[in-house]
Coordinates of C-alpha atoms in Angstrom, one line a residue:
X94 CA 0.0 0.0 0.0
X95 CA 2.9 2.3 0.7
X96 CA 4.3 1.9 -2.7
X97 CA 0.9 2.7 -4.2
X98 CA 0.6 5.9 -2.2
X99 CA 4.2 6.9 -3.1
X100 CA 3.5 6.3 -6.7
X101 CA 0.3 8.3 -6.5
X102 CA 2.0 11.3 -4.7
X103 CA 4.9 11.2 -7.2
X104 CA 2.4 11.1 -10.1
X105 CA 0.4 14.0 -8.7
X106 CA 3.5 16.1 -8.3
X107 CA 6.0 14.7 -10.9
X108 CA 3.7 14.6 -14.0
X109 CA 2.4 18.3 -13.6
X110 CA 6.0 19.4 -12.9
X111 CA 7.3 17.8 -16.1
X112 CA 4.4 19.4 -18.1
X113 CA 5.1 22.8 -16.5
X114 CA 8.8 22.5 -17.4
X115 CA 7.9 21.4 -20.9
X116 CA 5.9 24.6 -21.2
X117 CA 8.4 26.8 -19.3
X118 CA 11.3 25.9 -21.5
X119 CA 9.5 26.6 -24.8
X120 CA 9.2 23.1 -26.1
X121 CA 5.5 23.3 -27.0
X122 CA 5.0 24.1 -30.7
X123 CA 3.7 27.7 -30.8
X124 CA 5.2 29.1 -34.0
X125 CA 3.3 28.9 -37.3
X126 CA 6.0 26.7 -38.9
X127 CA 6.2 24.2 -36.0
X128 CA 4.6 20.8 -36.5
X129 CA 1.2 20.4 -34.9
X130 CA 1.1 19.4 -31.2
X131 CA 0.3 15.6 -30.8
X132 CA -3.5 15.2 -31.1
X133 CA -3.9 19.0 -31.7
X134 CA -6.8 18.6 -34.2
X135 CA -8.6 16.2 -31.9
X136 CA -8.1 18.4 -28.8
X137 CA -9.4 21.5 -30.6
X138 CA -11.7 20.0 -33.3
X139 CA -14.0 17.8 -31.3
X140 CA -15.1 20.5 -28.8
X141 CA -15.4 23.0 -31.6
X142 CA -17.7 20.8 -33.7
X143 CA -19.8 19.9 -30.6
X144 CA -20.3 23.5 -29.7
X145 CA -21.2 24.5 -33.2
X146 CA -23.6 21.7 -33.5
X147 CA -25.3 22.7 -30.2
X148 CA -25.5 26.4 -30.9
X149 CA -25.8 27.0 -34.7
X150 CA -29.1 28.3 -36.1
X151 CA -30.6 25.6 -38.4
X152 CA -32.9 27.9 -40.4
X153 CA -31.2 31.1 -41.8
X154 CA -33.2 34.2 -41.6
X155 CA -31.7 35.5 -44.9
X156 CA -32.7 34.0 -48.3
X157 CA -30.2 33.1 -50.9
X158 CA -31.1 35.8 -53.5
X159 CA -29.3 38.3 -55.6
X160 CA -29.5 41.1 -53.1
X161 CA -28.1 38.9 -50.3
X162 CA -25.3 37.6 -52.6
X163 CA -24.3 41.1 -53.6
X164 CA -24.4 42.4 -50.1
X165 CA -22.5 39.4 -48.9
X166 CA -19.9 39.9 -51.6
X167 CA -19.3 43.5 -50.4
X168 CA -18.9 42.2 -46.8
X169 CA -16.6 39.4 -47.9
X170 CA -14.4 41.7 -50.0
X171 CA -14.1 44.2 -47.0
X172 CA -13.6 41.7 -44.2
X173 CA -12.7 38.2 -45.3
X174 CA -10.7 38.3 -48.6
X175 CA -7.5 39.5 -46.9
X176 CA -7.1 36.1 -45.3
X177 CA -9.3 33.8 -47.5
X178 CA -8.6 35.3 -50.9
X179 CA -10.7 36.5 -53.8
X180 CA -12.3 34.5 -56.6
X181 CA -9.3 33.1 -58.6
X182 CA -6.9 35.2 -56.4
X183 CA -5.6 33.4 -53.3
X184 CA -4.6 35.4 -50.2
X185 CA -0.9 36.3 -50.1
X186 CA -0.6 35.4 -46.4
X187 CA -3.7 33.2 -45.5
X188 CA -1.7 30.1 -46.7
X189 CA 1.1 31.1 -44.3
X190 CA -1.1 31.0 -41.2
X191 CA -1.4 28.0 -38.9
X192 CA -3.8 26.5 -39.4
X193 CA -4.0 27.9 -42.9
X194 CA -6.9 30.2 -43.6
X195 CA -9.0 28.1 -46.1
X196 CA -9.2 29.6 -49.5
X197 CA -13.0 30.1 -49.8
X198 CA -13.2 30.4 -53.6
X199 CA -11.3 27.3 -54.6
X200 CA -12.4 23.7 -54.9
X201 CA -11.1 21.3 -52.3
X202 CA -10.8 17.6 -52.0
X203 CA -14.5 16.8 -51.8
X204 CA -15.6 16.8 -55.4
X205 CA -17.1 20.1 -56.6
X206 CA -17.2 21.7 -53.2
X207 CA -15.9 25.2 -53.2
X208 CA -14.7 26.6 -49.9
X209 CA -17.3 25.9 -47.2
X210 CA -20.2 25.4 -49.6
X211 CA -20.6 21.9 -48.0
X212 CA -21.2 23.3 -44.6
X213 CA -24.6 24.4 -43.5
X214 CA -25.0 28.2 -43.5
X215 CA -25.6 28.1 -39.7
X216 CA -22.1 26.6 -39.2
X217 CA -20.5 29.3 -41.2
X218 CA -22.5 32.0 -39.4
X219 CA -21.4 30.6 -36.0
X220 CA -17.8 30.7 -37.1
X221 CA -18.1 34.3 -38.5
X222 CA -19.9 35.5 -35.3
X223 CA -17.8 33.7 -32.7
X224 CA -14.4 33.3 -34.4
X225 CA -12.2 30.3 -33.7
X226 CA -9.5 30.4 -31.1
X227 CA -5.9 29.7 -32.0
X228 CA -6.6 30.0 -35.8
X229 CA -6.5 33.7 -36.5
X230 CA -10.3 33.7 -37.3
X231 CA -11.7 36.7 -35.4
X232 CA -15.2 37.1 -34.0
X233 CA -17.3 39.5 -36.1
X234 CA -20.4 39.7 -33.9
X235 CA -19.4 43.1 -32.6
X236 CA -18.1 44.3 -36.0
X237 CA -20.9 43.2 -38.3
X238 CA -24.7 43.1 -37.8
X239 CA -26.4 39.7 -37.6
X240 CA -27.9 40.3 -41.1
X241 CA -24.4 41.1 -42.5
X242 CA -23.0 37.9 -41.0
X243 CA -25.9 35.9 -42.5
X244 CA -25.4 37.5 -45.9
X245 CA -21.8 36.5 -46.1
X246 CA -22.6 33.0 -44.7
X247 CA -25.4 32.5 -47.3
X248 CA -23.0 33.7 -50.0
X249 CA -20.3 31.2 -49.0
X250 CA -22.9 28.4 -48.7
X251 CA -23.7 29.0 -52.4
X252 CA -20.1 29.4 -53.6
X253 CA -20.4 26.3 -55.7
X254 CA -23.5 27.6 -57.6
X255 CA -23.7 30.4 -60.2
X256 CA -23.7 33.8 -58.6
X257 CA -24.9 37.1 -60.1
X258 CA -22.3 38.8 -62.3
X259 CA -22.1 41.8 -59.9
X260 CA -21.3 39.6 -57.0
X261 CA -18.7 37.7 -59.1
X262 CA -17.1 41.1 -60.1
X263 CA -16.8 42.1 -56.4
X264 CA -15.5 38.7 -55.4
X265 CA -12.8 39.0 -58.1
X266 CA -11.5 42.1 -56.5
X267 CA -12.7 44.3 -59.3
X268 CA -13.9 47.7 -58.5
X269 CA -17.7 48.1 -58.7
X270 CA -20.2 50.8 -57.9
X271 CA -21.2 50.9 -54.2
X272 CA -24.3 48.7 -53.6
X273 CA -26.5 49.5 -50.6
X274 CA -26.1 46.8 -48.0
X275 CA -29.2 45.7 -45.9
X276 CA -27.9 45.8 -42.3
X277 CA -31.1 44.7 -40.5
X278 CA -33.5 41.8 -41.0
X279 CA -36.9 42.9 -42.3
X280 CA -39.7 43.1 -39.7
X281 CA -41.9 40.0 -39.5
X282 CA -45.4 40.4 -40.7

């Protein structure tokens, strides 16, 4: 019984001490170019997905129409393109972040999926509103209105579908005349 208690006490003191020293002497990978920490995706990804699934809105209050796409394109151009790139123009530094900022106007390994068009709009809205720790993705809920966050989320959910020419021009980084942006949801009848 004595050996057990000695082992227990040493484990309670020794293991946290080793972890503290590991952190203290800078051995944990914190630089962008460092390899991922063992099980890093599991440790961060599982709780993130669980929280998004629990909190995301299932029925978007904004419809996927031309006005929403154009407004969303303006919002994307002003707030998102610097990290996620424009249509056919990847970000100059988004690919050098860790984890990389996903290029939202390029196909990825899941068939014809472009960006996050395979995610429900509510998931994208949650990520835009709340941000994601340790990724560089900021929370926009105090910078954009809820309607603006929905407009950009609806736009990204439809990135794999034909978009209005005005929206495509904005998303290509081309100058376009200012388009009024609806910043509040219409009142319910």
